[in-house]
Tab-separated table of C-alpha atoms in Angstrom:
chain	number	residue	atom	x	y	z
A	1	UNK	CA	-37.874	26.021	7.608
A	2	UNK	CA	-35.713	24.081	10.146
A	3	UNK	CA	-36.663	20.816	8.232
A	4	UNK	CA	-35.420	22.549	4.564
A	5	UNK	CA	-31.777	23.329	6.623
A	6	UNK	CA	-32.232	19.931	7.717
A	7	UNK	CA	-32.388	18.492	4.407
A	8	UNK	CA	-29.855	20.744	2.844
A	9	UNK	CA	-27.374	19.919	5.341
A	10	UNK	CA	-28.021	16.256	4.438
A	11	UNK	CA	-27.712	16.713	0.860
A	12	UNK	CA	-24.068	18.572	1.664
A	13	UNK	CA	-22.930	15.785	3.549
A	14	UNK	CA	-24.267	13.015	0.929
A	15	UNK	CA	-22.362	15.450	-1.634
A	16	UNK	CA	-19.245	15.353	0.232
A	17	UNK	CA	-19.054	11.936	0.904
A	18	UNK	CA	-19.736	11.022	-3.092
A	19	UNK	CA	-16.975	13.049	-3.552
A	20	UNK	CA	-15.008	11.468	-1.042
A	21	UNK	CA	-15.528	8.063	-3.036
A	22	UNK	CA	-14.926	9.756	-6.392
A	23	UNK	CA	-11.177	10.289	-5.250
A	24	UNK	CA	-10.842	6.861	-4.305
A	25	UNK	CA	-12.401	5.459	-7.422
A	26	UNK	CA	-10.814	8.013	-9.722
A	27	UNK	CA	-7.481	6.400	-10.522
A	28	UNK	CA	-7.885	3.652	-13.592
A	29	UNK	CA	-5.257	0.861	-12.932
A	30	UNK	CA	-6.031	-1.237	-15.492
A	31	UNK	CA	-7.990	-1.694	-18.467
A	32	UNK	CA	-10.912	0.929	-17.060
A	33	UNK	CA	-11.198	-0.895	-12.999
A	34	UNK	CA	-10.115	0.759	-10.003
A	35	UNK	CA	-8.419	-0.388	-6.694
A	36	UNK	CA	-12.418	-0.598	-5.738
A	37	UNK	CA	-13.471	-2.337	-8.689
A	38	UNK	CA	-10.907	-4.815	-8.984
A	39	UNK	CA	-11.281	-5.681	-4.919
A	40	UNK	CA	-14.728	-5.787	-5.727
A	41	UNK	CA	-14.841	-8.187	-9.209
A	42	UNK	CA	-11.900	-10.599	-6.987
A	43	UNK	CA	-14.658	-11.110	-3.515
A	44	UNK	CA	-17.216	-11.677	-6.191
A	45	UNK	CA	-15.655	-14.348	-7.867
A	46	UNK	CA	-14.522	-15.860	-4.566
A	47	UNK	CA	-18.004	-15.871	-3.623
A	48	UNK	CA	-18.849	-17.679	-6.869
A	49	UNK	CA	-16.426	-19.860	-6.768
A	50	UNK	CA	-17.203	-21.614	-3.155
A	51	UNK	CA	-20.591	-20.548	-3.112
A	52	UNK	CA	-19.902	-18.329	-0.033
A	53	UNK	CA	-20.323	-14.789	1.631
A	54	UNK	CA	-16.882	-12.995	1.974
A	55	UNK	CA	-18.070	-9.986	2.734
A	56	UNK	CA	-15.550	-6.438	1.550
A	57	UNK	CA	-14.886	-3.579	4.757
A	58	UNK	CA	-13.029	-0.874	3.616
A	59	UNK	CA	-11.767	0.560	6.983
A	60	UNK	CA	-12.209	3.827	5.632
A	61	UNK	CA	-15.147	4.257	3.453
A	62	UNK	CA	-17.539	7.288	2.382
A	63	UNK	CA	-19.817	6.088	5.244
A	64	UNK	CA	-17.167	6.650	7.793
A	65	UNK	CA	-15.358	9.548	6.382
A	66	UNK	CA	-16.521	11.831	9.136
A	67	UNK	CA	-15.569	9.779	11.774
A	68	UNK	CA	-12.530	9.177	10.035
A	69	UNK	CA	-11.613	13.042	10.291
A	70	UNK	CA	-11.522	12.799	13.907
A	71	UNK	CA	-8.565	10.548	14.394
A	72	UNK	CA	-5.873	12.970	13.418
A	73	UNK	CA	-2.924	13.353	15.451
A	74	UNK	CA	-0.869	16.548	15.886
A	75	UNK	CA	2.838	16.395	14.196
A	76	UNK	CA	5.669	16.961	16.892
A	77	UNK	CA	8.156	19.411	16.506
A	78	UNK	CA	11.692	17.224	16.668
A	79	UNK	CA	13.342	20.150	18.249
A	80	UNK	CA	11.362	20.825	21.275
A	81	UNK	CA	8.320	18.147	21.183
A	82	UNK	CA	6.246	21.208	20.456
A	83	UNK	CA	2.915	20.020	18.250
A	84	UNK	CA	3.079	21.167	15.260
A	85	UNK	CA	0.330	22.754	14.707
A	86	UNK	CA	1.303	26.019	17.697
A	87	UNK	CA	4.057	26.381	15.555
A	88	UNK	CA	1.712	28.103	13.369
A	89	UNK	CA	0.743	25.180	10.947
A	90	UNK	CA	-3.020	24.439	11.685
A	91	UNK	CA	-3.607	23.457	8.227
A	92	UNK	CA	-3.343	19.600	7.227
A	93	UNK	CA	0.724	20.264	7.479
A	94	UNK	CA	0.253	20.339	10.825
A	95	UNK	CA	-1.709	16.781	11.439
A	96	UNK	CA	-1.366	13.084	10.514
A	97	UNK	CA	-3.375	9.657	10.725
A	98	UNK	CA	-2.111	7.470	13.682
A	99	UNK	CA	-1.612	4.337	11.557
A	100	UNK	CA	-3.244	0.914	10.982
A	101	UNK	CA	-2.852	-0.397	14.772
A	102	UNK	CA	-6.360	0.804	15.985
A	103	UNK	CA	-8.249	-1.417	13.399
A	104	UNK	CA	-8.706	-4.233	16.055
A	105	UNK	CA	-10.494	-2.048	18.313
A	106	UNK	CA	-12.683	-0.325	15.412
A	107	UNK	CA	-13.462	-3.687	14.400
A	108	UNK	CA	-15.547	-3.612	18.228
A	109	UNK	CA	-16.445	-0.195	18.149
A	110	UNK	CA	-18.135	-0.454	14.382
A	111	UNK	CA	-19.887	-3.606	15.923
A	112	UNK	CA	-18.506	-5.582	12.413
A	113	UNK	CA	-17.009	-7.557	14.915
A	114	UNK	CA	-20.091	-8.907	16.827
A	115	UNK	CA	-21.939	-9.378	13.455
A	116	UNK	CA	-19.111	-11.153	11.847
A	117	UNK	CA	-18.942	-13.738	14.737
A	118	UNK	CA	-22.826	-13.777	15.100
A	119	UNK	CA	-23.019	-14.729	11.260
A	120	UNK	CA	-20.342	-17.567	12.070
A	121	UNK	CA	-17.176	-15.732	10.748
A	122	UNK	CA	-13.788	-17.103	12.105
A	123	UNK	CA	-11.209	-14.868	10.398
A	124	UNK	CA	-10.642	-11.828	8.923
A	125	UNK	CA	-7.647	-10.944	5.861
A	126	UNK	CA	-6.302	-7.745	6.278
A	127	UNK	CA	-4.302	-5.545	3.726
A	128	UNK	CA	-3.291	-2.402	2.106
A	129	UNK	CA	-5.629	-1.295	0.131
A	130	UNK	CA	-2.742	-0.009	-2.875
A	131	UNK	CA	-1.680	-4.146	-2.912
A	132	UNK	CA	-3.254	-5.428	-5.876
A	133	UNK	CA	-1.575	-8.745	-4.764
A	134	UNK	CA	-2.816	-9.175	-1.818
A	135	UNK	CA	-6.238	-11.097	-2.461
A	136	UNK	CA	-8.010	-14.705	-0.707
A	137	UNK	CA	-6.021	-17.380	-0.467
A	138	UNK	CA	-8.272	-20.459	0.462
A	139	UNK	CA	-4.379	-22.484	1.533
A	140	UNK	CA	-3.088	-20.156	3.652
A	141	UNK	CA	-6.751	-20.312	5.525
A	142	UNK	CA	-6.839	-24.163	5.933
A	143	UNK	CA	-3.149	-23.922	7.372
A	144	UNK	CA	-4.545	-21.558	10.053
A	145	UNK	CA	-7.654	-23.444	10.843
A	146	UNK	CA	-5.616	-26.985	11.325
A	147	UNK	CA	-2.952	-25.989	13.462
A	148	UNK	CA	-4.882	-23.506	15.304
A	149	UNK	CA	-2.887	-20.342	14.741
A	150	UNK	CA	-4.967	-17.274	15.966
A	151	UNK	CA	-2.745	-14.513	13.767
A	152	UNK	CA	-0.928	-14.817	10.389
A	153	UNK	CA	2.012	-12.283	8.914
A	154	UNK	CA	2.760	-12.770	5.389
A	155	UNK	CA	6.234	-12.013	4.928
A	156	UNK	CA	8.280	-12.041	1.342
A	157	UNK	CA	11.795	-11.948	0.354
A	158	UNK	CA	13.525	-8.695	0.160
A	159	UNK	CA	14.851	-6.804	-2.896
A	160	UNK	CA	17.074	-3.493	-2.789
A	161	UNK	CA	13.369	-1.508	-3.318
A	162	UNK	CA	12.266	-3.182	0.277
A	163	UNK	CA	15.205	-3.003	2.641
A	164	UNK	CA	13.542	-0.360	5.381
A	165	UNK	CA	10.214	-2.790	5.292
A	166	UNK	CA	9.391	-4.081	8.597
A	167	UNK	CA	10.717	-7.606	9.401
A	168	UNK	CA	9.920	-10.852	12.147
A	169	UNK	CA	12.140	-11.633	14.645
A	170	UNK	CA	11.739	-13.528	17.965
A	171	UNK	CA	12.366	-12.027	21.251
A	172	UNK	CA	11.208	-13.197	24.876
A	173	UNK	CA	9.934	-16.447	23.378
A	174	UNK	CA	7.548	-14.224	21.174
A	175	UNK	CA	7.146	-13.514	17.371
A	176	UNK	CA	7.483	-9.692	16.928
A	177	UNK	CA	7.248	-7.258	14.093
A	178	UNK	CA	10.445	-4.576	14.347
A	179	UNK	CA	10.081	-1.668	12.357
A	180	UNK	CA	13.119	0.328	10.926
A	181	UNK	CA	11.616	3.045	13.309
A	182	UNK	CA	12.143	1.353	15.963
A	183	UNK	CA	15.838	0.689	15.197
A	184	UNK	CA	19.228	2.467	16.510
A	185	UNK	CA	20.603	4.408	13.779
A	186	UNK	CA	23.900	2.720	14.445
A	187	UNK	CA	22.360	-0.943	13.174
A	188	UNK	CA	20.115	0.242	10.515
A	189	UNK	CA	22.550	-0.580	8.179
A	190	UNK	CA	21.792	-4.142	9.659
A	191	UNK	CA	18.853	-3.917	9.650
A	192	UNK	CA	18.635	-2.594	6.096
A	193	UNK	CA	20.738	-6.057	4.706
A	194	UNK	CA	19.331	-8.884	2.947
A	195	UNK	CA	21.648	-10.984	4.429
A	196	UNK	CA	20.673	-10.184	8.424
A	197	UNK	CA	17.057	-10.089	7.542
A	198	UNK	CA	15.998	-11.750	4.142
A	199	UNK	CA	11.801	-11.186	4.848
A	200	UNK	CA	9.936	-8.288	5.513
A	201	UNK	CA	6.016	-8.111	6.498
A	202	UNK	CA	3.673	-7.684	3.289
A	203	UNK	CA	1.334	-6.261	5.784
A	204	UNK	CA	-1.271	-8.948	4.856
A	205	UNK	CA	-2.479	-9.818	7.670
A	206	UNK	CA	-4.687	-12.941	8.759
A	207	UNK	CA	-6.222	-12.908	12.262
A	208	UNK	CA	-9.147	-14.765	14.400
A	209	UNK	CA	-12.005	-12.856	15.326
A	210	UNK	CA	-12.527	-14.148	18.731
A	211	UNK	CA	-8.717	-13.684	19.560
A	212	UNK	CA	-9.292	-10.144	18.610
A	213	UNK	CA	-12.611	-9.895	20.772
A	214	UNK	CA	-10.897	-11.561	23.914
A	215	UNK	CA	-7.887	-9.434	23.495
A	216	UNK	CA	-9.651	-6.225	23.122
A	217	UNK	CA	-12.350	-6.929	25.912
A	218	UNK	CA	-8.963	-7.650	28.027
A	219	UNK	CA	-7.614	-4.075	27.119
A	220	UNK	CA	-4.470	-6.535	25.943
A	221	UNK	CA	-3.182	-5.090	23.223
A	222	UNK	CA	-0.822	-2.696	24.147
A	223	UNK	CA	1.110	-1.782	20.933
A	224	UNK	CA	4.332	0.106	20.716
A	225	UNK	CA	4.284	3.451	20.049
A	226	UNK	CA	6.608	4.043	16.758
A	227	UNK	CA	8.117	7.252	16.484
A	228	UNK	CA	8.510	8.318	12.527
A	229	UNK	CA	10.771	10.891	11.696
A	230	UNK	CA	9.670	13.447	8.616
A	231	UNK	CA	9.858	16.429	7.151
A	232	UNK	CA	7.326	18.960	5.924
A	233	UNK	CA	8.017	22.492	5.084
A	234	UNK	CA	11.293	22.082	5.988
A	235	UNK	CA	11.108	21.533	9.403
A	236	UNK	CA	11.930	17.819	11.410
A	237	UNK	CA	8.918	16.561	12.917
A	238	UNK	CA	7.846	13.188	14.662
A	239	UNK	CA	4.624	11.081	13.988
A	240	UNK	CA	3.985	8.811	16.997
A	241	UNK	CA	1.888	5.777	14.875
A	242	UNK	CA	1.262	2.317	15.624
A	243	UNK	CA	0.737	-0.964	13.269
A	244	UNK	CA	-1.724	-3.309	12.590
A	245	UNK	CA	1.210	-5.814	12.718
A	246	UNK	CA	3.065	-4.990	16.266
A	247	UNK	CA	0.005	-7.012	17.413
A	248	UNK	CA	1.218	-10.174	16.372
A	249	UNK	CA	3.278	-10.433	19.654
A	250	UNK	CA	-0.304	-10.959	21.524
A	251	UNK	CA	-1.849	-13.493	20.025
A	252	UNK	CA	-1.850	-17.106	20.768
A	253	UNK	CA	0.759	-19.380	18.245
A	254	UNK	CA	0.998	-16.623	15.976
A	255	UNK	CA	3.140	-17.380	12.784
A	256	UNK	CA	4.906	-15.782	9.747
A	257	UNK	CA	4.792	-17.595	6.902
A	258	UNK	CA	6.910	-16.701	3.868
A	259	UNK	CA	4.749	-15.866	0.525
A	260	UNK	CA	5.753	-15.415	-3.342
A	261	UNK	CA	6.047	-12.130	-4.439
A	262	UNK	CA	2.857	-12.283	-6.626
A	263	UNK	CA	1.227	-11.588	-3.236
A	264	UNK	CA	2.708	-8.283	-2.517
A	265	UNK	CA	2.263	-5.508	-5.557
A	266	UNK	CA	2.058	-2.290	-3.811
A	267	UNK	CA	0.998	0.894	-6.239
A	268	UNK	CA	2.207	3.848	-4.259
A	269	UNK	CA	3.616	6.124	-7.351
A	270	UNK	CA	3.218	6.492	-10.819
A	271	UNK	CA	6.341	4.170	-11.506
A	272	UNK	CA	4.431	1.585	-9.722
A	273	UNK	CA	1.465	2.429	-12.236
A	274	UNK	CA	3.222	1.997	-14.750
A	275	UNK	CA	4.257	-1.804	-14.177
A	276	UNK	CA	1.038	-2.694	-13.505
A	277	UNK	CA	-0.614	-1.265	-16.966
A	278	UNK	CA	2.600	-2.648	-18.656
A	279	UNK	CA	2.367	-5.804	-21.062
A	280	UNK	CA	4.393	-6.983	-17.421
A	281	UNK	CA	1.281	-7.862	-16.164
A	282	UNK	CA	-2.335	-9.413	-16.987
A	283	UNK	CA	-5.186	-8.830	-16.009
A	284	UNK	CA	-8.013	-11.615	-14.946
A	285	UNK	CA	-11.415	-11.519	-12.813
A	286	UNK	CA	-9.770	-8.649	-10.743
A	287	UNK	CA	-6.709	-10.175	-10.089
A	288	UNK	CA	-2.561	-9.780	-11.757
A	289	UNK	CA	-0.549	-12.478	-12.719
A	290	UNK	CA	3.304	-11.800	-14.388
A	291	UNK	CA	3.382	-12.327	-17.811
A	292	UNK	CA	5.929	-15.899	-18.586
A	293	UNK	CA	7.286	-14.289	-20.850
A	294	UNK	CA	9.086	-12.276	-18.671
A	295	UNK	CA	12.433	-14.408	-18.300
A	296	UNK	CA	13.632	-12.230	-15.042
A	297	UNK	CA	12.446	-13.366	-12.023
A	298	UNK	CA	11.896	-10.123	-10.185
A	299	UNK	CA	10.182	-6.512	-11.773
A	300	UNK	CA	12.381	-3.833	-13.964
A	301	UNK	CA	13.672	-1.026	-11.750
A	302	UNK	CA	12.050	2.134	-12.874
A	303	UNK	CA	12.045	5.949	-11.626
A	304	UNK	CA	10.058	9.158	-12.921
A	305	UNK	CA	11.175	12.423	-12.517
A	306	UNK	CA	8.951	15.043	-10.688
A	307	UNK	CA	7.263	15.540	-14.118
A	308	UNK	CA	5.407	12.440	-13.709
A	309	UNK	CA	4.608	12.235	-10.390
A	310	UNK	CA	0.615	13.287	-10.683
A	311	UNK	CA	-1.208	10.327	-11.629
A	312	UNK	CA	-2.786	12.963	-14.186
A	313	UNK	CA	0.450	14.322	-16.057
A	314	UNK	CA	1.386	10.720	-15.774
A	315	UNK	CA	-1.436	9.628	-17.791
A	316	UNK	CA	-1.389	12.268	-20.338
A	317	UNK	CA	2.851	12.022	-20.817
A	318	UNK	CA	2.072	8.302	-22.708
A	319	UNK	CA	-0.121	7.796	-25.538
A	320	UNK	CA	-0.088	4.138	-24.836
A	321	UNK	CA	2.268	2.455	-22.211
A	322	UNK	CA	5.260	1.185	-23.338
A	323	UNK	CA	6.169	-2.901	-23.926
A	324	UNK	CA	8.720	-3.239	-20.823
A	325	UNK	CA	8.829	-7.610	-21.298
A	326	UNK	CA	12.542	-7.550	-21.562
A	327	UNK	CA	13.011	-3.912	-19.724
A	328	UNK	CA	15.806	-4.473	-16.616
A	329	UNK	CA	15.893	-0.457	-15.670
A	330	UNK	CA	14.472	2.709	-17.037
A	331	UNK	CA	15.187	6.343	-15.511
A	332	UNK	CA	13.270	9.329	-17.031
A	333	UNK	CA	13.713	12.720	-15.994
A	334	UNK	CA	12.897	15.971	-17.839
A	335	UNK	CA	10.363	17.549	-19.831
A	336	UNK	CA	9.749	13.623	-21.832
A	337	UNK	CA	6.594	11.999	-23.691
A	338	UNK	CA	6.255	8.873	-24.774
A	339	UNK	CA	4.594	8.147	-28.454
A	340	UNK	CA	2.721	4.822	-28.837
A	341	UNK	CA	3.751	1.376	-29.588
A	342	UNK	CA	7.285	1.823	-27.909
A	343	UNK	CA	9.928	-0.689	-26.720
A	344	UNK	CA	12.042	-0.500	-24.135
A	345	UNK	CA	14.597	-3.341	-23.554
A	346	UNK	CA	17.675	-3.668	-21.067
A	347	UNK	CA	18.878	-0.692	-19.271
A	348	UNK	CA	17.176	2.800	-21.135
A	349	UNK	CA	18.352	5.921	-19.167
A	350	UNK	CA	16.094	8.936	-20.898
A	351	UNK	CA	16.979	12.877	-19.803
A	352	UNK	CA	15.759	15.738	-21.299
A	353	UNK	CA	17.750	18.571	-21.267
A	354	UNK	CA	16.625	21.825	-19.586
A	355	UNK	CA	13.492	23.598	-20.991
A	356	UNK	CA	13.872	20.981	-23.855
A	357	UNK	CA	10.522	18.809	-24.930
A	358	UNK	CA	11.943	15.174	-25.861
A	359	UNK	CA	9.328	13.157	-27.828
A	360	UNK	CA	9.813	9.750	-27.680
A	361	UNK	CA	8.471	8.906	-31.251
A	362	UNK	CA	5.900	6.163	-31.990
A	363	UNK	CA	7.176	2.712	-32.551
A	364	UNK	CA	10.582	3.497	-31.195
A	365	UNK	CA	12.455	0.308	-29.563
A	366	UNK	CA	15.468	1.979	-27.540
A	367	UNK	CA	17.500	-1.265	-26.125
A	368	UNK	CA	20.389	-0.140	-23.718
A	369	UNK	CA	20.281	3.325	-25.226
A	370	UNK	CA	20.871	6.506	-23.119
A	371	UNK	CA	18.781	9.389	-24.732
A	372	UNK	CA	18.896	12.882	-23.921
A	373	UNK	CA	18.030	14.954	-27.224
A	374	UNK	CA	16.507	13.825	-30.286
A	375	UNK	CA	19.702	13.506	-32.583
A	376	UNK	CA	20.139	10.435	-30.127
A	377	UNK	CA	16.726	8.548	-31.308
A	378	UNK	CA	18.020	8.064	-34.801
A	379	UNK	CA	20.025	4.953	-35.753
């Protein structure tokens, strides 16, 4: 009997976990792969390619989901420092992740760190796992192996969409990763300016794996706390995190080194989506590459009303995604779907009025057209 509860109990958990995956796995980005199937088609072709090992560790995977669970923080009430959660929000409201800086010493704990050293392994590549840029770059590597550099921060040049990512700077003779947390409110209009502080940090991330083992066996990596400011239900709360990146300031001849964009394409909303499954983009043996014949050097702005912020009414508001080649800015808001085989050109502003379903018809090509009803399709 104790064995059958045994086995049932197992089966839950297996269950759970699959299920776990199946919400990673569930979003399509492209042409049927997602995030886990293009990171897995891009090691595989690495491995191909120089007849090598790379192996993929997703920090948080269905195997360590449980685990996983365990490292949730309480939110801070701003007012009075209370946690969150006494306040009478024990739900998921009232708790948060603590960031990307523990991954160094989860690297020990998981013993990935041993075996990676043990199998010869000199460095690890670190990144978000929403960049679809961020993949091996076989240049960068040789650059740290000759001049010895223990950690690497890819940084890129900033656009208006980037101006409160976090940014290099040197202070006491070290390299140093200042977040817009960490700033005064009376400079972060400095901070915030492309002229002050042209970079910020891609969050790819290239470190040794016996720096990390002597600094962790040392207890040396003392990262700054960053206190981050939200609000949820109304209320002002604080998130003490830290990042992956405030460790740079520890290592040995650690370096920045400035990247092309191509190597930071975050997907974080369903604007972001969009570009990506866009005629913008193609698609190749798991990794993106800009289409040439996109004259503009950087992406079209776009933004999505509420409407289409679920990946799922996202998905179901376009019968095929739109040709955005020569699109500078698009703005949608309202009650809108999109037909198939459309065009969108220059600067299309498109607002449905209130309780008022605006088709977008199939074929259309709006170029610098503001639309708002259908009377303003014709012509």
């Amino acid at each position: 009997m104790n064995s059958e509860k045994a086995l049932n109990k197992k089966e839950k958990s297996q269950k759970r976990k699959l299920n776990e995956l199946a919400k990673i796995s569930l979003i399509s980005v492209r042409s049927g792969f997602t995030f886990l199937d293009l990171f897995v088609a891009q090691i595989q072709n690495l491995n191909t390619k120089y007849g090598c090992n790379v192996p993929l560790v997703l920090m948080n995977s269905f195997n360590t989901h449980d685990d996983t669970m365990k490292s949730q923080y309480p939110r801070l009430v701003a007012e009075d420092f209370t946690p969150f959660p006494c306040k009478g929000q024990p739900g998921k409201d009232g708790w948060y992740p603590p960031g990307h800086g523990d991954l160094f010493q989860s690297l020990m704990n998981s013993g990935k760190l041993d075996a990676f050293l043990a199998e010869g392994k000199e460095y690890v590549f670190v990144a978000n796992s929403d960049n679809l840029g961020a993949i091996v770059d076989s240049k960068i590597l040789k650059y740290l192996i000759k001049f010895k550099h223990e950690y690497c921060m890819e940084v890129t040049p900033k656009t208006l969409a980037d101006v409160k990512g976090g940014t290099l700077i040197s202070y006491d003779g070290k390299v140093q990763l200042l977040e817009i947390a960490q700033v005064p409110l009376a400079h972060v209009y400095e901070f915030k300016s492309m002229d002050e502080f042209r970079a910020f940090n891609t969050n790819n991330l290239w470190v040794s794996l016996k720096a990390i083992k002597r600094l962790v066996e040392a207890d040396a990596l003392k990262m700054e706390i960053i206190p981050n400011p939200k609000e949820v239900k109304g209320v002002e709360v604080i998130q003490l995190e830290t990042a992956a990146g405030a460790a740079i300031r520890f290592f040995d001849n650690a370096v920045g080194i400035n990247v092309p964009r191509s190597r930071f394409l975050p997907v974080k909303a369903t604007s972001d989506l969009l570009l990506v499954q866009s005629d913008l983009y193609t698609l190749a043996d798991g990794y993106f590459s800009r289409n040439t014949a996109r004259a503009e050097r950087s992406d079209p702005s776009i933004e999505l009303g509420p409407e289409f912020n679920k990946v799922s009414n996202f998905l179901s508001r376009f019968k095929s995604i739109p040709s955005i080649i020569s699109l500078d800015r698009l703005s949608v808001s309202g009650d809108v779907w999109f037909g198939a085989n459309i065009v969108l050109k220059g600067k299309v502003k498109i607002a449905a009025k209130e309780r008022v379903k605006l088709e977008i018809p199939d074929g259309a090509v709006l170029e610098n057209k503001e639309i708002n009803g259908p009377e303003d399709l014709s012509g």
